[in-house]
Amino acid sequence: MAVFDLSTSDGTYVTEDKNGELKFVRSFAPLTLLGTGNRYRIFDPADSDEPWTGAVELSPDGRYLMTGHGQHTQLLDVTTGRTRLLPAGAPLAWSSDGRHAVLAHFDGGEAAYPVTGQLRVVDMPSGVVRWSVPLEPGPLPRTVDAVLSQDGSTIVVQRHGDLYAYQRDRGVIWERSTRADELAGHAAWSPYGTSVLAEDRMCMVMADTGQPGRCLRWGPGLSGLRDELEFYGIPEIVGWDGVLPIVRAGQGLVRLSDRAEVLVRIPRRTRVFQISAGGARSDTRQPGPPDLGPVIQRYRPIIRVGSLVAGGLTAVALALWFRRRHVRRSTARA
């Protein structure tokens, strides 16, 4: 299972509730979910009661998709097409077995200072909070990145250049400063017990002590690859093939080894690309016939237009009926 969308600069201005000022809210393209059998579906998180923030987190097994909506998470069951709201916070990361997730809840509005809140580890797919840790007062903007251990007992958090590890019932077990502003993707917790961050080099960090481990071989821009695959900055780890990370590099999916190997080329203008653990290791194939989902989803635009037209015709008919009735009464009285 893979999920992606295309970038867009569209948006609209909305009025904030408190002070009446206009705020620009970006609009995002619907998500394309590519599944087994080379079938795909279109899912639009904008069809929710709360605006979509653009956050997307695909579960390692490809069964569930978390999207961010304000301070909440919308959870899509890809198999059934059903969605539910998880009120505990906005999506950050899954555990590698997909049984837990970490969500972020911030106190106050977007401009509240200092920034405080909580990170909450929840059972999935129920969304029941199992444990949480407080976010100490910090500066704006209110951003935080996290990866979660497989058993859901430890969170490694990156916040404004500082790296922390929280463990259930123990609190902070270590902390250190880095030159990185974020962790290396939603799958940055490796299968053998260490997490990964990106500085000048991609180096492992021991999850229990915070001490640096081995560094991965890669060069800035992944020199030697084709131009559209070159990039600068922090690569995003989307999965693992044994001990080798699979990263999104520019417009491609690359296995990092002694020699970088391109696995998948991503469509241009792609803003989001995530892939399940199994999908990251599967062979690339051309997409097959689309599965457009339930009929009500397939024909939703037509149904909406039809409903508007029917509503308009009904209103016109009622107006004519009341007018004729009024004319008849006036004639009878005369």
Coordinates of C-alpha atoms in Angstrom, one line a residue:
M1 CA 0.0 0.0 0.0
A2 CA 1.2 3.5 -0.9
V3 CA -0.4 6.9 -0.5
F4 CA 0.5 10.1 -2.3
D5 CA -0.9 13.4 -3.5
L6 CA 0.1 16.3 -5.8
S7 CA 1.1 19.7 -4.4
T8 CA -1.1 22.7 -4.8
S9 CA -0.9 26.3 -3.9
D10 CA -4.7 26.8 -3.9
G11 CA -6.5 28.0 -0.8
T12 CA -9.1 30.3 0.6
Y13 CA -9.4 33.0 3.3
V14 CA -11.7 32.2 6.2
T15 CA -12.7 34.3 9.2
E16 CA -11.3 33.4 12.5
D17 CA -13.9 33.0 15.3
K18 CA -12.1 35.2 18.0
N19 CA -11.0 38.4 16.3
G20 CA -12.7 38.3 12.9
E21 CA -9.4 38.5 11.0
L22 CA -9.0 36.6 7.8
K23 CA -6.7 33.6 7.7
F24 CA -5.4 31.8 4.6
V25 CA -6.2 28.1 4.7
R26 CA -4.5 25.9 2.1
S27 CA -6.4 23.4 0.1
F28 CA -4.9 20.0 -0.7
A29 CA -5.3 17.6 -3.5
P30 CA -7.1 14.4 -2.6
L31 CA -5.0 11.4 -1.7
T32 CA -4.4 8.5 -4.0
L33 CA -4.2 5.1 -2.2
L34 CA -2.4 2.4 -4.3
G35 CA -3.1 -1.1 -3.0
T36 CA -2.6 -4.7 -3.7
G37 CA -3.6 -6.0 -7.1
N38 CA -2.5 -2.7 -8.6
R39 CA -5.8 -1.1 -7.6
Y40 CA -6.2 2.4 -6.3
R41 CA -8.8 4.6 -4.6
I42 CA -9.2 8.3 -4.2
F43 CA -9.7 9.6 -0.6
D44 CA -10.3 13.2 0.2
P45 CA -9.7 14.1 3.8
A46 CA -11.3 17.5 3.1
D47 CA -14.7 15.8 3.4
S48 CA -14.5 16.1 7.2
D49 CA -16.0 18.4 9.8
E50 CA -12.7 20.0 10.5
P51 CA -10.2 21.4 7.9
W52 CA -7.4 19.0 6.8
T53 CA -4.0 20.3 7.9
G54 CA -2.2 18.2 5.3
A55 CA -0.7 15.7 7.8
V56 CA -0.7 12.1 6.6
E57 CA 0.6 8.9 8.4
L58 CA 0.1 5.5 6.8
S59 CA 0.3 2.4 9.1
P60 CA 3.1 0.0 8.4
D61 CA 0.8 -2.7 7.2
G62 CA -1.1 -0.3 5.0
R63 CA -4.5 -1.0 6.7
Y64 CA -5.0 2.4 8.3
L65 CA -4.4 6.0 7.3
M66 CA -4.2 8.9 9.8
T67 CA -4.9 12.5 8.6
G68 CA -4.6 15.6 10.8
H69 CA -7.6 17.9 11.4
G70 CA -6.8 20.7 13.8
Q71 CA -6.1 19.0 17.1
H72 CA -7.7 15.7 16.1
T73 CA -6.9 12.7 13.9
Q74 CA -9.2 11.2 11.3
L75 CA -8.6 7.4 10.9
L76 CA -9.4 5.8 7.7
D77 CA -9.8 2.0 7.5
V78 CA -8.5 1.4 4.0
T79 CA -10.2 -2.0 3.8
T80 CA -13.7 -1.0 4.7
G81 CA -13.6 2.7 3.7
R82 CA -14.9 3.8 7.1
T83 CA -13.5 6.7 9.0
R84 CA -13.6 7.7 12.7
L85 CA -12.4 10.7 14.7
L86 CA -9.6 10.2 17.3
P87 CA -9.9 13.2 19.7
A88 CA -6.6 12.6 21.5
G89 CA -4.5 14.7 19.2
A90 CA -2.9 15.3 15.8
P91 CA -1.0 12.4 14.1
L92 CA 2.8 12.1 14.5
A93 CA 3.9 8.5 14.0
W94 CA 3.0 4.8 14.2
S95 CA 4.8 2.0 16.0
S96 CA 6.4 -0.4 13.6
D97 CA 3.9 -3.1 14.3
G98 CA 0.9 -0.7 13.8
R99 CA -0.6 -1.5 17.2
H100 CA 0.1 2.0 18.7
A101 CA 0.5 5.6 17.5
V102 CA 1.7 8.8 19.1
L103 CA -0.5 11.9 18.8
A104 CA 0.3 15.5 19.7
H105 CA -2.1 17.8 21.6
F106 CA -1.1 21.5 22.1
D107 CA -2.6 23.9 24.7
G108 CA -4.4 27.0 23.5
G109 CA -4.5 28.5 20.0
E110 CA -1.8 28.5 17.3
A111 CA -0.3 31.8 18.7
A112 CA -0.3 30.7 22.4
Y113 CA 3.1 31.3 24.0
P114 CA 4.9 29.5 25.5
V115 CA 4.0 26.3 23.6
T116 CA 2.9 23.5 25.9
G117 CA 0.9 20.4 25.5
Q118 CA 1.1 16.6 25.6
L119 CA 2.3 13.7 23.5
R120 CA -0.2 10.8 23.8
V121 CA 0.5 7.1 23.0
V122 CA -2.8 5.5 21.9
D123 CA -3.9 2.0 21.1
M124 CA -4.9 1.5 17.4
P125 CA -7.4 1.5 15.9
S126 CA -9.4 2.4 19.1
G127 CA -7.5 5.6 19.9
V128 CA -7.6 4.8 23.6
V129 CA -4.8 6.8 25.4
R130 CA -2.4 4.4 27.2
W131 CA 0.1 6.9 28.5
S132 CA 1.3 10.5 27.8
V133 CA 4.2 12.9 28.5
P134 CA 4.0 16.6 28.9
L135 CA 5.6 19.0 26.4
E136 CA 7.6 21.5 28.5
P137 CA 7.1 25.2 27.7
G138 CA 8.9 26.0 24.5
P139 CA 9.1 28.6 21.7
L140 CA 6.9 29.1 18.6
P141 CA 6.2 27.6 16.2
R142 CA 4.4 24.7 17.9
T143 CA 6.1 21.9 16.0
V144 CA 7.3 18.6 17.2
D145 CA 8.5 15.3 15.6
A146 CA 8.5 11.9 17.1
V147 CA 9.1 8.2 16.5
L148 CA 7.7 5.3 18.5
S149 CA 9.2 2.0 19.6
Q150 CA 7.5 -1.2 18.4
D151 CA 6.0 -2.0 21.8
G152 CA 4.8 1.6 22.3
S153 CA 6.8 2.0 25.5
T154 CA 9.3 4.6 24.3
I155 CA 9.1 7.9 22.3
V156 CA 12.1 9.7 20.7
V157 CA 11.1 13.3 20.2
Q158 CA 12.8 16.1 18.2
R159 CA 11.8 19.6 19.1
H160 CA 13.7 22.8 18.0
G161 CA 17.0 21.0 17.7
D162 CA 16.8 19.1 20.9
L163 CA 16.3 15.3 21.1
Y164 CA 14.6 13.6 24.0
A165 CA 13.6 10.0 24.8
Y166 CA 10.6 9.4 27.0
Q167 CA 9.7 6.0 28.5
R168 CA 6.4 4.9 30.0
D169 CA 6.4 5.3 33.8
R170 CA 10.0 6.8 33.8
G171 CA 9.7 10.1 32.0
V172 CA 12.8 11.5 30.2
I173 CA 15.5 8.9 30.1
W174 CA 18.0 11.0 28.1
E175 CA 18.3 14.2 26.1
R176 CA 20.8 15.8 23.8
S177 CA 21.2 18.7 21.4
T178 CA 21.6 18.2 17.7
R179 CA 21.9 20.2 14.5
A180 CA 18.8 18.6 13.1
D181 CA 15.4 20.1 13.1
E182 CA 13.5 16.9 12.6
L183 CA 13.7 13.2 12.7
A184 CA 14.2 11.2 9.5
G185 CA 10.6 10.3 8.7
H186 CA 7.7 8.4 10.2
A187 CA 9.6 5.0 10.0
A188 CA 12.8 6.3 11.5
W189 CA 12.7 3.7 14.3
S190 CA 14.8 0.8 12.9
P191 CA 13.8 -2.8 13.3
Y192 CA 16.7 -3.6 15.6
G193 CA 16.1 -1.1 18.3
T194 CA 17.7 2.2 17.4
S195 CA 16.3 5.3 16.1
V196 CA 17.7 7.5 13.3
L197 CA 18.2 11.2 13.0
A198 CA 19.8 13.2 10.2
E199 CA 22.6 15.7 10.8
D200 CA 25.5 16.2 8.4
R201 CA 25.5 12.4 8.2
M202 CA 22.7 9.9 8.9
C203 CA 23.8 8.3 12.2
M204 CA 22.0 5.9 14.4
V205 CA 21.2 6.9 18.0
M206 CA 21.0 4.2 20.7
A207 CA 17.4 4.3 21.9
D208 CA 18.3 3.5 25.5
T209 CA 21.2 5.8 26.0
G210 CA 21.1 8.5 23.3
Q211 CA 24.7 7.7 22.3
P212 CA 25.6 7.8 18.6
G213 CA 25.9 4.5 16.7
R214 CA 26.9 3.6 13.2
C215 CA 26.5 6.1 10.4
L216 CA 24.9 5.3 7.1
R217 CA 26.8 5.8 3.9
W218 CA 25.2 8.5 1.8
G219 CA 26.3 11.7 0.2
P220 CA 24.4 15.1 0.2
G221 CA 22.3 15.1 -2.9
L222 CA 23.0 11.4 -3.4
S223 CA 25.5 12.3 -6.1
G224 CA 25.5 9.9 -9.1
L225 CA 21.7 9.5 -9.3
R226 CA 19.7 11.2 -12.0
D227 CA 18.9 14.9 -11.5
E228 CA 15.3 14.4 -10.6
L229 CA 16.4 12.1 -7.7
E230 CA 18.9 14.5 -6.2
F231 CA 17.9 16.4 -3.1
Y232 CA 19.4 18.4 -0.3
G233 CA 18.3 18.3 3.3
I234 CA 17.0 15.5 5.5
P235 CA 15.9 12.3 3.7
E236 CA 12.7 10.7 4.8
I237 CA 12.8 7.1 5.9
V238 CA 9.7 5.3 4.7
G239 CA 10.7 1.7 5.4
W240 CA 13.4 -0.8 6.0
D241 CA 14.8 -3.7 4.0
G242 CA 16.6 -5.6 6.8
V243 CA 19.1 -3.2 8.2
L244 CA 19.0 -1.0 5.1
P245 CA 16.8 2.1 5.2
I246 CA 14.5 2.9 2.3
V247 CA 14.3 6.7 1.9
R248 CA 12.4 9.2 -0.2
A249 CA 15.1 11.2 -2.0
G250 CA 13.8 13.9 -4.3
Q251 CA 11.4 12.3 -6.7
G252 CA 12.4 8.7 -6.0
L253 CA 12.4 5.9 -3.5
V254 CA 15.9 4.8 -2.8
R255 CA 17.5 1.9 -0.8
L256 CA 20.6 3.2 1.0
S257 CA 23.5 0.7 0.8
D258 CA 27.1 1.0 -0.3
R259 CA 25.6 2.1 -3.6
A260 CA 22.2 3.8 -3.6
E261 CA 19.5 1.8 -5.5
V262 CA 16.5 3.5 -7.0
L263 CA 13.3 1.4 -6.3
V264 CA 10.4 3.7 -7.4
R265 CA 10.2 7.0 -9.2
I266 CA 7.6 9.3 -7.7
P267 CA 5.3 11.5 -9.9
R268 CA 6.5 15.1 -10.1
R269 CA 4.9 17.7 -7.9
T270 CA 4.2 15.0 -5.3
R271 CA 3.8 16.6 -1.9
V272 CA 3.1 13.5 0.2
F273 CA 4.5 10.0 -0.4
Q274 CA 4.3 7.2 2.1
I275 CA 4.5 3.5 1.6
S276 CA 3.8 0.5 3.9
A277 CA 6.6 -1.6 5.2
G278 CA 5.8 -4.5 2.8
G279 CA 5.3 -2.1 -0.1
A280 CA 8.7 -0.6 0.3
R281 CA 10.3 -4.0 -0.4
S282 CA 8.0 -5.1 -3.2
D283 CA 8.8 -5.0 -6.9
T284 CA 7.6 -1.9 -8.8
R285 CA 4.7 -2.6 -11.3
Q286 CA 2.6 -0.6 -13.6
P287 CA -0.8 0.3 -12.0
G288 CA -3.7 -1.8 -13.1
P289 CA -7.5 -1.0 -13.5
P290 CA -8.8 1.5 -10.8
D291 CA -11.1 0.4 -8.0
L292 CA -13.1 3.6 -7.6
G293 CA -14.7 2.4 -4.3
P294 CA -18.4 2.4 -3.3
V295 CA -20.9 3.8 -5.7
I296 CA -21.8 6.6 -3.4
Q297 CA -18.2 7.7 -3.3
R298 CA -17.7 7.2 -7.1
Y299 CA -20.7 9.4 -8.0
R300 CA -20.5 11.9 -5.1
P301 CA -19.9 14.9 -7.4
I302 CA -22.8 14.0 -9.6
I303 CA -25.0 13.4 -6.5
R304 CA -24.1 16.8 -5.1
V305 CA -24.9 18.6 -8.3
G306 CA -28.1 16.6 -8.7
S307 CA -29.1 17.4 -5.1
L308 CA -28.6 21.1 -5.7
V309 CA -30.5 21.1 -9.0
A310 CA -33.4 19.1 -7.3
G311 CA -33.4 21.4 -4.4
G312 CA -33.6 24.4 -6.7
L313 CA -36.4 23.0 -8.8
T314 CA -38.3 22.1 -5.6
A315 CA -38.0 25.7 -4.4
V316 CA -39.2 27.0 -7.7
A317 CA -42.2 24.6 -7.8
L318 CA -43.2 25.6 -4.2
A319 CA -42.9 29.3 -5.1
L320 CA -45.2 28.9 -8.1
W321 CA -47.6 26.8 -6.1
F322 CA -47.9 29.4 -3.4
R323 CA -48.3 32.2 -6.0
R324 CA -51.1 30.4 -7.8
R325 CA -52.8 29.7 -4.6
H326 CA -52.6 33.3 -3.6
V327 CA -54.0 34.4 -7.1
R328 CA -56.9 32.0 -6.7
R329 CA -57.8 33.3 -3.3
S330 CA -57.6 36.9 -4.6
T331 CA -59.9 36.0 -7.5
A332 CA -62.4 34.2 -5.3
R333 CA -62.6 37.2 -2.9
A334 CA -63.2 39.6 -5.9

